[in-house]
Amino acid sequence: MPSPLLRPFTWLTNRDGLFLIGMLVVVCGVWGFIHLADSIRENHAPKFDEIANRYFHEHPGPPLVAEAARDITGMGGIVVLTLVVAAVAGFLLITRRYGMMVFVLVATSGGLGLTLSLKHVIDRPRPAERAAGVIVYTQSFPSGHSVLSATIYLTLGGLLARTTKSRVLQFYFLILAALASFLIGCSRIYLGAHYPTDVLAGWTIGLVWSLFCWLVARELQRRKVVEREAPAEGSAV
């Protein structure tokens, strides 16, 4: 077999199991999202969407819960996330990690562009019943808050996890990122800004996109296009 035909196999076998697992998750996530999006476009949304929307609208609970939901949903808003990304980009600029800075900005912009494109293509109306004061500007599917919070917080959690050798701290950073995205998505359902399937699709796309970006960053680091993170000293457990 000619050498050029062997290169893809050599490239693949030089990667460890994490790369293969990451690719599997990406493929499964994309397949699941396509299946769900196709059902939504054909108006075959599960009845649970309407039931959940009506239930939370009719049973909002104490005012404290509604206030907490608004605070949490703000964590996934475009203004807050822009400030977070700008702060991270500033840190990378100061520490002269220019390749990583550009990559973070491109990955974030790509997640936003992907979300807006999917909203336009699928064009699902927002839930009819929403909490007072909830303002929406775009279509419903997928949830932009869920996509962007999963993308940005998981990406930042992954970056923080790679600054330490401690398995406990690595797990802690990733759990915090996942918890933030989970709470933001739940707040969107509670406030009536999105149906449950909107949020589920948003989590899926956010996870797949952040994982895809991680795989790309890993390859770019191997090619020395993007800087590697320096692990913290004395942090092994």
PDB file of C-alpha atoms in Angstrom:
ATOM      1  CA  MET A   1       0.000   0.000   0.000  1.00  0.00           C
ATOM      2  CA  PRO A   2       1.462   3.405  -0.927  1.00  0.00           C
ATOM      3  CA  SER A   3       2.717   5.525   1.948  1.00  0.00           C
ATOM      4  CA  PRO A   4       0.149   8.376   1.516  1.00  0.00           C
ATOM      5  CA  LEU A   5      -2.681   5.897   2.087  1.00  0.00           C
ATOM      6  CA  LEU A   6      -1.116   4.806   5.375  1.00  0.00           C
ATOM      7  CA  ARG A   7      -0.845   8.302   6.804  1.00  0.00           C
ATOM      8  CA  PRO A   8      -4.442   8.533   8.122  1.00  0.00           C
ATOM      9  CA  PHE A   9      -4.007   5.226   9.965  1.00  0.00           C
ATOM     10  CA  THR A  10      -0.665   6.330  11.393  1.00  0.00           C
ATOM     11  CA  TRP A  11      -2.158   9.652  12.471  1.00  0.00           C
ATOM     12  CA  LEU A  12      -5.036   7.882  14.206  1.00  0.00           C
ATOM     13  CA  THR A  13      -2.950   5.267  16.001  1.00  0.00           C
ATOM     14  CA  ASN A  14      -0.633   7.946  17.369  1.00  0.00           C
ATOM     15  CA  ARG A  15      -3.538   9.355  19.430  1.00  0.00           C
ATOM     16  CA  ASP A  16      -4.605   7.979  22.795  1.00  0.00           C
ATOM     17  CA  GLY A  17      -8.017   6.743  23.811  1.00  0.00           C
ATOM     18  CA  LEU A  18      -9.267  10.193  24.831  1.00  0.00           C
ATOM     19  CA  PHE A  19      -9.175  11.367  21.242  1.00  0.00           C
ATOM     20  CA  LEU A  20     -11.239   8.406  20.064  1.00  0.00           C
ATOM     21  CA  ILE A  21     -13.735   8.827  22.908  1.00  0.00           C
ATOM     22  CA  GLY A  22     -14.021  12.517  22.086  1.00  0.00           C
ATOM     23  CA  MET A  23     -14.736  11.785  18.449  1.00  0.00           C
ATOM     24  CA  LEU A  24     -17.355   9.203  19.447  1.00  0.00           C
ATOM     25  CA  VAL A  25     -19.139  11.721  21.678  1.00  0.00           C
ATOM     26  CA  VAL A  26     -19.070  14.316  18.899  1.00  0.00           C
ATOM     27  CA  VAL A  27     -20.569  11.902  16.370  1.00  0.00           C
ATOM     28  CA  CYS A  28     -23.262  10.661  18.782  1.00  0.00           C
ATOM     29  CA  GLY A  29     -24.094  14.212  19.839  1.00  0.00           C
ATOM     30  CA  VAL A  30     -24.470  15.416  16.266  1.00  0.00           C
ATOM     31  CA  TRP A  31     -26.631  12.426  15.378  1.00  0.00           C
ATOM     32  CA  GLY A  32     -28.873  12.986  18.402  1.00  0.00           C
ATOM     33  CA  PHE A  33     -29.248  16.687  17.664  1.00  0.00           C
ATOM     34  CA  ILE A  34     -30.143  16.072  14.020  1.00  0.00           C
ATOM     35  CA  HIS A  35     -32.799  13.571  15.064  1.00  0.00           C
ATOM     36  CA  LEU A  36     -34.297  15.993  17.596  1.00  0.00           C
ATOM     37  CA  ALA A  37     -34.149  18.984  15.233  1.00  0.00           C
ATOM     38  CA  ASP A  38     -35.852  16.979  12.515  1.00  0.00           C
ATOM     39  CA  SER A  39     -38.706  16.121  14.884  1.00  0.00           C
ATOM     40  CA  ILE A  40     -39.111  19.773  15.858  1.00  0.00           C
ATOM     41  CA  ARG A  41     -39.184  20.963  12.239  1.00  0.00           C
ATOM     42  CA  GLU A  42     -41.894  18.423  11.441  1.00  0.00           C
ATOM     43  CA  ASN A  43     -43.946  19.618  14.434  1.00  0.00           C
ATOM     44  CA  HIS A  44     -43.481  16.340  16.280  1.00  0.00           C
ATOM     45  CA  ALA A  45     -42.304  17.924  19.516  1.00  0.00           C
ATOM     46  CA  PRO A  46     -43.034  15.840  22.617  1.00  0.00           C
ATOM     47  CA  LYS A  47     -46.136  16.798  24.594  1.00  0.00           C
ATOM     48  CA  PHE A  48     -43.896  17.188  27.618  1.00  0.00           C
ATOM     49  CA  ASP A  49     -42.747  20.540  26.195  1.00  0.00           C
ATOM     50  CA  GLU A  50     -46.197  22.088  26.450  1.00  0.00           C
ATOM     51  CA  ILE A  51     -46.929  20.394  29.782  1.00  0.00           C
ATOM     52  CA  ALA A  52     -43.713  21.720  31.358  1.00  0.00           C
ATOM     53  CA  ASN A  53     -44.257  25.220  29.958  1.00  0.00           C
ATOM     54  CA  ARG A  54     -47.811  25.368  31.311  1.00  0.00           C
ATOM     55  CA  TYR A  55     -46.880  23.889  34.683  1.00  0.00           C
ATOM     56  CA  PHE A  56     -44.113  26.355  35.516  1.00  0.00           C
ATOM     57  CA  HIS A  57     -46.229  29.259  34.294  1.00  0.00           C
ATOM     58  CA  GLU A  58     -49.125  28.256  36.543  1.00  0.00           C
ATOM     59  CA  HIS A  59     -46.941  27.181  39.510  1.00  0.00           C
ATOM     60  CA  PRO A  60     -44.038  29.662  39.729  1.00  0.00           C
ATOM     61  CA  GLY A  61     -43.515  29.088  43.440  1.00  0.00           C
ATOM     62  CA  PRO A  62     -42.299  31.723  45.933  1.00  0.00           C
ATOM     63  CA  PRO A  63     -41.015  35.063  44.603  1.00  0.00           C
ATOM     64  CA  LEU A  64     -37.541  34.123  45.853  1.00  0.00           C
ATOM     65  CA  VAL A  65     -37.405  31.238  43.358  1.00  0.00           C
ATOM     66  CA  ALA A  66     -38.347  33.506  40.456  1.00  0.00           C
ATOM     67  CA  GLU A  67     -35.713  36.039  41.515  1.00  0.00           C
ATOM     68  CA  ALA A  68     -33.068  33.316  41.758  1.00  0.00           C
ATOM     69  CA  ALA A  69     -34.024  32.015  38.310  1.00  0.00           C
ATOM     70  CA  ARG A  70     -33.558  35.488  36.814  1.00  0.00           C
ATOM     71  CA  ASP A  71     -30.167  35.832  38.487  1.00  0.00           C
ATOM     72  CA  ILE A  72     -29.048  32.429  37.237  1.00  0.00           C
ATOM     73  CA  THR A  73     -30.312  32.966  33.700  1.00  0.00           C
ATOM     74  CA  GLY A  74     -28.292  36.187  33.573  1.00  0.00           C
ATOM     75  CA  MET A  75     -25.133  34.093  33.876  1.00  0.00           C
ATOM     76  CA  GLY A  76     -25.877  32.730  30.409  1.00  0.00           C
ATOM     77  CA  GLY A  77     -26.763  36.071  28.858  1.00  0.00           C
ATOM     78  CA  ILE A  78     -24.741  37.525  26.014  1.00  0.00           C
ATOM     79  CA  VAL A  79     -23.486  40.480  28.098  1.00  0.00           C
ATOM     80  CA  VAL A  80     -22.178  38.382  30.996  1.00  0.00           C
ATOM     81  CA  LEU A  81     -20.622  35.790  28.701  1.00  0.00           C
ATOM     82  CA  THR A  82     -19.000  38.510  26.608  1.00  0.00           C
ATOM     83  CA  LEU A  83     -17.435  39.984  29.742  1.00  0.00           C
ATOM     84  CA  VAL A  84     -16.199  36.533  30.807  1.00  0.00           C
ATOM     85  CA  VAL A  85     -14.638  35.829  27.418  1.00  0.00           C
ATOM     86  CA  ALA A  86     -13.098  39.319  27.310  1.00  0.00           C
ATOM     87  CA  ALA A  87     -11.562  38.764  30.754  1.00  0.00           C
ATOM     88  CA  VAL A  88     -10.093  35.425  29.697  1.00  0.00           C
ATOM     89  CA  ALA A  89      -8.815  36.878  26.423  1.00  0.00           C
ATOM     90  CA  GLY A  90      -7.195  39.714  28.372  1.00  0.00           C
ATOM     91  CA  PHE A  91      -5.472  37.215  30.657  1.00  0.00           C
ATOM     92  CA  LEU A  92      -4.160  35.233  27.692  1.00  0.00           C
ATOM     93  CA  LEU A  93      -2.989  38.439  26.040  1.00  0.00           C
ATOM     94  CA  ILE A  94      -1.121  39.565  29.155  1.00  0.00           C
ATOM     95  CA  THR A  95       0.541  36.157  29.505  1.00  0.00           C
ATOM     96  CA  ARG A  96       1.459  36.261  25.783  1.00  0.00           C
ATOM     97  CA  ARG A  97      -0.503  33.163  24.844  1.00  0.00           C
ATOM     98  CA  TYR A  98      -1.570  34.710  21.570  1.00  0.00           C
ATOM     99  CA  GLY A  99      -2.449  31.475  19.813  1.00  0.00           C
ATOM    100  CA  MET A 100      -4.686  30.364  22.686  1.00  0.00           C
ATOM    101  CA  MET A 101      -6.312  33.812  22.831  1.00  0.00           C
ATOM    102  CA  VAL A 102      -7.185  33.739  19.141  1.00  0.00           C
ATOM    103  CA  PHE A 103      -8.457  30.190  19.479  1.00  0.00           C
ATOM    104  CA  VAL A 104     -10.749  31.077  22.420  1.00  0.00           C
ATOM    105  CA  LEU A 105     -12.194  34.038  20.505  1.00  0.00           C
ATOM    106  CA  VAL A 106     -12.735  31.985  17.339  1.00  0.00           C
ATOM    107  CA  ALA A 107     -14.305  29.084  19.265  1.00  0.00           C
ATOM    108  CA  THR A 108     -16.663  31.449  21.102  1.00  0.00           C
ATOM    109  CA  SER A 109     -17.644  33.313  17.937  1.00  0.00           C
ATOM    110  CA  GLY A 110     -18.178  29.990  16.192  1.00  0.00           C
ATOM    111  CA  GLY A 111     -20.535  28.829  18.936  1.00  0.00           C
ATOM    112  CA  LEU A 112     -22.555  32.025  18.650  1.00  0.00           C
ATOM    113  CA  GLY A 113     -22.713  31.826  14.860  1.00  0.00           C
ATOM    114  CA  LEU A 114     -23.744  28.172  15.002  1.00  0.00           C
ATOM    115  CA  THR A 115     -26.539  28.956  17.464  1.00  0.00           C
ATOM    116  CA  LEU A 116     -27.974  31.820  15.425  1.00  0.00           C
ATOM    117  CA  SER A 117     -27.811  29.771  12.225  1.00  0.00           C
ATOM    118  CA  LEU A 118     -29.662  26.841  13.774  1.00  0.00           C
ATOM    119  CA  LYS A 119     -32.319  29.144  15.216  1.00  0.00           C
ATOM    120  CA  HIS A 120     -32.894  30.667  11.783  1.00  0.00           C
ATOM    121  CA  VAL A 121     -33.064  27.311   9.965  1.00  0.00           C
ATOM    122  CA  ILE A 122     -35.359  25.531  12.438  1.00  0.00           C
ATOM    123  CA  ASP A 123     -37.422  28.673  13.196  1.00  0.00           C
ATOM    124  CA  ARG A 124     -39.359  27.364  16.189  1.00  0.00           C
ATOM    125  CA  PRO A 125     -41.631  29.895  17.953  1.00  0.00           C
ATOM    126  CA  ARG A 126     -41.031  30.659  21.610  1.00  0.00           C
ATOM    127  CA  PRO A 127     -43.327  29.192  24.292  1.00  0.00           C
ATOM    128  CA  ALA A 128     -46.634  30.990  24.497  1.00  0.00           C
ATOM    129  CA  GLU A 129     -46.542  31.380  28.279  1.00  0.00           C
ATOM    130  CA  ARG A 130     -43.577  33.189  29.817  1.00  0.00           C
ATOM    131  CA  ALA A 131     -42.812  34.795  33.161  1.00  0.00           C
ATOM    132  CA  ALA A 132     -43.422  38.514  33.417  1.00  0.00           C
ATOM    133  CA  GLY A 133     -40.471  40.596  32.302  1.00  0.00           C
ATOM    134  CA  VAL A 134     -38.843  37.867  30.192  1.00  0.00           C
ATOM    135  CA  ILE A 135     -37.800  39.458  26.903  1.00  0.00           C
ATOM    136  CA  VAL A 136     -36.843  37.326  23.894  1.00  0.00           C
ATOM    137  CA  TYR A 137     -35.387  38.397  20.559  1.00  0.00           C
ATOM    138  CA  THR A 138     -34.697  35.231  18.586  1.00  0.00           C
ATOM    139  CA  GLN A 139     -36.305  31.892  17.768  1.00  0.00           C
ATOM    140  CA  SER A 140     -36.635  29.165  20.379  1.00  0.00           C
ATOM    141  CA  PHE A 141     -34.651  26.145  19.145  1.00  0.00           C
ATOM    142  CA  PRO A 142     -31.960  25.604  20.342  1.00  0.00           C
ATOM    143  CA  SER A 143     -31.588  27.581  23.562  1.00  0.00           C
ATOM    144  CA  GLY A 144     -28.825  30.113  23.015  1.00  0.00           C
ATOM    145  CA  HIS A 145     -28.216  30.444  26.756  1.00  0.00           C
ATOM    146  CA  SER A 146     -27.704  26.676  26.988  1.00  0.00           C
ATOM    147  CA  VAL A 147     -25.430  26.455  23.948  1.00  0.00           C
ATOM    148  CA  LEU A 148     -23.199  29.371  24.867  1.00  0.00           C
ATOM    149  CA  SER A 149     -23.024  28.639  28.593  1.00  0.00           C
ATOM    150  CA  ALA A 150     -22.078  25.024  27.897  1.00  0.00           C
ATOM    151  CA  THR A 151     -19.535  26.093  25.284  1.00  0.00           C
ATOM    152  CA  ILE A 152     -17.895  28.871  27.275  1.00  0.00           C
ATOM    153  CA  TYR A 153     -18.056  27.499  30.810  1.00  0.00           C
ATOM    154  CA  LEU A 154     -16.959  24.001  29.785  1.00  0.00           C
ATOM    155  CA  THR A 155     -14.124  25.468  27.722  1.00  0.00           C
ATOM    156  CA  LEU A 156     -12.988  27.615  30.648  1.00  0.00           C
ATOM    157  CA  GLY A 157     -13.407  24.699  33.027  1.00  0.00           C
ATOM    158  CA  GLY A 158     -11.211  22.618  30.758  1.00  0.00           C
ATOM    159  CA  LEU A 159      -8.570  25.356  30.654  1.00  0.00           C
ATOM    160  CA  LEU A 160      -8.565  25.635  34.443  1.00  0.00           C
ATOM    161  CA  ALA A 161      -8.392  21.859  34.800  1.00  0.00           C
ATOM    162  CA  ARG A 162      -5.222  21.806  32.711  1.00  0.00           C
ATOM    163  CA  THR A 163      -3.469  24.256  35.044  1.00  0.00           C
ATOM    164  CA  THR A 164      -3.221  21.654  37.821  1.00  0.00           C
ATOM    165  CA  LYS A 165      -2.093  18.062  38.175  1.00  0.00           C
ATOM    166  CA  SER A 166      -4.623  17.402  40.923  1.00  0.00           C
ATOM    167  CA  ARG A 167      -7.350  15.031  39.738  1.00  0.00           C
ATOM    168  CA  VAL A 168      -9.646  16.359  42.453  1.00  0.00           C
ATOM    169  CA  LEU A 169      -9.266  19.962  41.280  1.00  0.00           C
ATOM    170  CA  GLN A 170      -9.645  18.959  37.640  1.00  0.00           C
ATOM    171  CA  PHE A 171     -12.901  17.208  38.472  1.00  0.00           C
ATOM    172  CA  TYR A 172     -13.991  20.176  40.604  1.00  0.00           C
ATOM    173  CA  PHE A 173     -13.488  22.694  37.772  1.00  0.00           C
ATOM    174  CA  LEU A 174     -15.372  20.571  35.250  1.00  0.00           C
ATOM    175  CA  ILE A 175     -18.230  19.869  37.656  1.00  0.00           C
ATOM    176  CA  LEU A 176     -18.596  23.593  38.392  1.00  0.00           C
ATOM    177  CA  ALA A 177     -18.725  24.350  34.669  1.00  0.00           C
ATOM    178  CA  ALA A 178     -21.305  21.620  34.021  1.00  0.00           C
ATOM    179  CA  LEU A 179     -23.386  22.714  37.033  1.00  0.00           C
ATOM    180  CA  ALA A 180     -23.443  26.333  35.837  1.00  0.00           C
ATOM    181  CA  SER A 181     -24.664  25.264  32.394  1.00  0.00           C
ATOM    182  CA  PHE A 182     -27.256  22.931  33.925  1.00  0.00           C
ATOM    183  CA  LEU A 183     -28.719  25.608  36.197  1.00  0.00           C
ATOM    184  CA  ILE A 184     -28.832  28.165  33.392  1.00  0.00           C
ATOM    185  CA  GLY A 185     -30.732  25.742  31.159  1.00  0.00           C
ATOM    186  CA  CYS A 186     -33.199  24.893  33.923  1.00  0.00           C
ATOM    187  CA  SER A 187     -33.805  28.584  34.583  1.00  0.00           C
ATOM    188  CA  ARG A 188     -34.773  29.091  30.933  1.00  0.00           C
ATOM    189  CA  ILE A 189     -37.425  26.365  31.226  1.00  0.00           C
ATOM    190  CA  TYR A 190     -38.721  27.727  34.534  1.00  0.00           C
ATOM    191  CA  LEU A 191     -39.053  31.278  33.150  1.00  0.00           C
ATOM    192  CA  GLY A 192     -40.848  30.029  30.037  1.00  0.00           C
ATOM    193  CA  ALA A 193     -38.171  31.359  27.696  1.00  0.00           C
ATOM    194  CA  HIS A 194     -37.645  27.888  26.223  1.00  0.00           C
ATOM    195  CA  TYR A 195     -39.156  24.441  25.981  1.00  0.00           C
ATOM    196  CA  PRO A 196     -37.261  21.528  27.610  1.00  0.00           C
ATOM    197  CA  THR A 197     -36.226  20.184  24.184  1.00  0.00           C
ATOM    198  CA  ASP A 198     -34.733  23.603  23.324  1.00  0.00           C
ATOM    199  CA  VAL A 199     -32.522  23.384  26.381  1.00  0.00           C
ATOM    200  CA  LEU A 200     -31.661  19.727  25.798  1.00  0.00           C
ATOM    201  CA  ALA A 201     -30.606  20.550  22.247  1.00  0.00           C
ATOM    202  CA  GLY A 202     -28.615  23.528  23.530  1.00  0.00           C
ATOM    203  CA  TRP A 203     -26.733  21.390  26.037  1.00  0.00           C
ATOM    204  CA  THR A 204     -25.995  18.834  23.329  1.00  0.00           C
ATOM    205  CA  ILE A 205     -24.688  21.386  20.843  1.00  0.00           C
ATOM    206  CA  GLY A 206     -22.699  23.197  23.525  1.00  0.00           C
ATOM    207  CA  LEU A 207     -21.074  19.973  24.716  1.00  0.00           C
ATOM    208  CA  VAL A 208     -20.312  18.785  21.192  1.00  0.00           C
ATOM    209  CA  TRP A 209     -18.919  22.160  20.121  1.00  0.00           C
ATOM    210  CA  SER A 210     -16.733  22.577  23.223  1.00  0.00           C
ATOM    211  CA  LEU A 211     -15.452  19.020  22.864  1.00  0.00           C
ATOM    212  CA  PHE A 212     -14.758  19.562  19.163  1.00  0.00           C
ATOM    213  CA  CYS A 213     -12.860  22.751  20.023  1.00  0.00           C
ATOM    214  CA  TRP A 214     -10.903  20.838  22.665  1.00  0.00           C
ATOM    215  CA  LEU A 215      -9.904  18.212  20.094  1.00  0.00           C
ATOM    216  CA  VAL A 216      -8.838  20.921  17.648  1.00  0.00           C
ATOM    217  CA  ALA A 217      -6.890  22.768  20.351  1.00  0.00           C
ATOM    218  CA  ARG A 218      -5.158  19.536  21.302  1.00  0.00           C
ATOM    219  CA  GLU A 219      -4.039  18.996  17.725  1.00  0.00           C
ATOM    220  CA  LEU A 220      -2.954  22.630  17.344  1.00  0.00           C
ATOM    221  CA  GLN A 221      -0.934  22.339  20.547  1.00  0.00           C
ATOM    222  CA  ARG A 222       0.768  19.251  19.167  1.00  0.00           C
ATOM    223  CA  ARG A 223       1.668  21.246  16.047  1.00  0.00           C
ATOM    224  CA  LYS A 224       2.806  24.148  18.297  1.00  0.00           C
ATOM    225  CA  VAL A 225       0.290  26.534  16.738  1.00  0.00           C
ATOM    226  CA  VAL A 226      -1.422  27.034  20.105  1.00  0.00           C
ATOM    227  CA  GLU A 227       0.515  27.285  23.354  1.00  0.00           C
ATOM    228  CA  ARG A 228       0.344  24.483  25.890  1.00  0.00           C
ATOM    229  CA  GLU A 229      -0.850  25.204  29.419  1.00  0.00           C
ATOM    230  CA  ALA A 230       1.778  25.016  32.098  1.00  0.00           C
ATOM    231  CA  PRO A 231       0.653  22.772  34.993  1.00  0.00           C
ATOM    232  CA  ALA A 232       0.762  24.283  38.459  1.00  0.00           C
ATOM    233  CA  GLU A 233       3.589  23.170  40.709  1.00  0.00           C
ATOM    234  CA  GLY A 234       3.064  21.068  43.782  1.00  0.00           C
ATOM    235  CA  SER A 235      -0.575  20.341  43.060  1.00  0.00           C
ATOM    236  CA  ALA A 236      -0.520  16.594  42.605  1.00  0.00           C
ATOM    237  CA  VAL A 237      -2.805  14.582  44.849  1.00  0.00           C
TER     238      VAL A 237
END
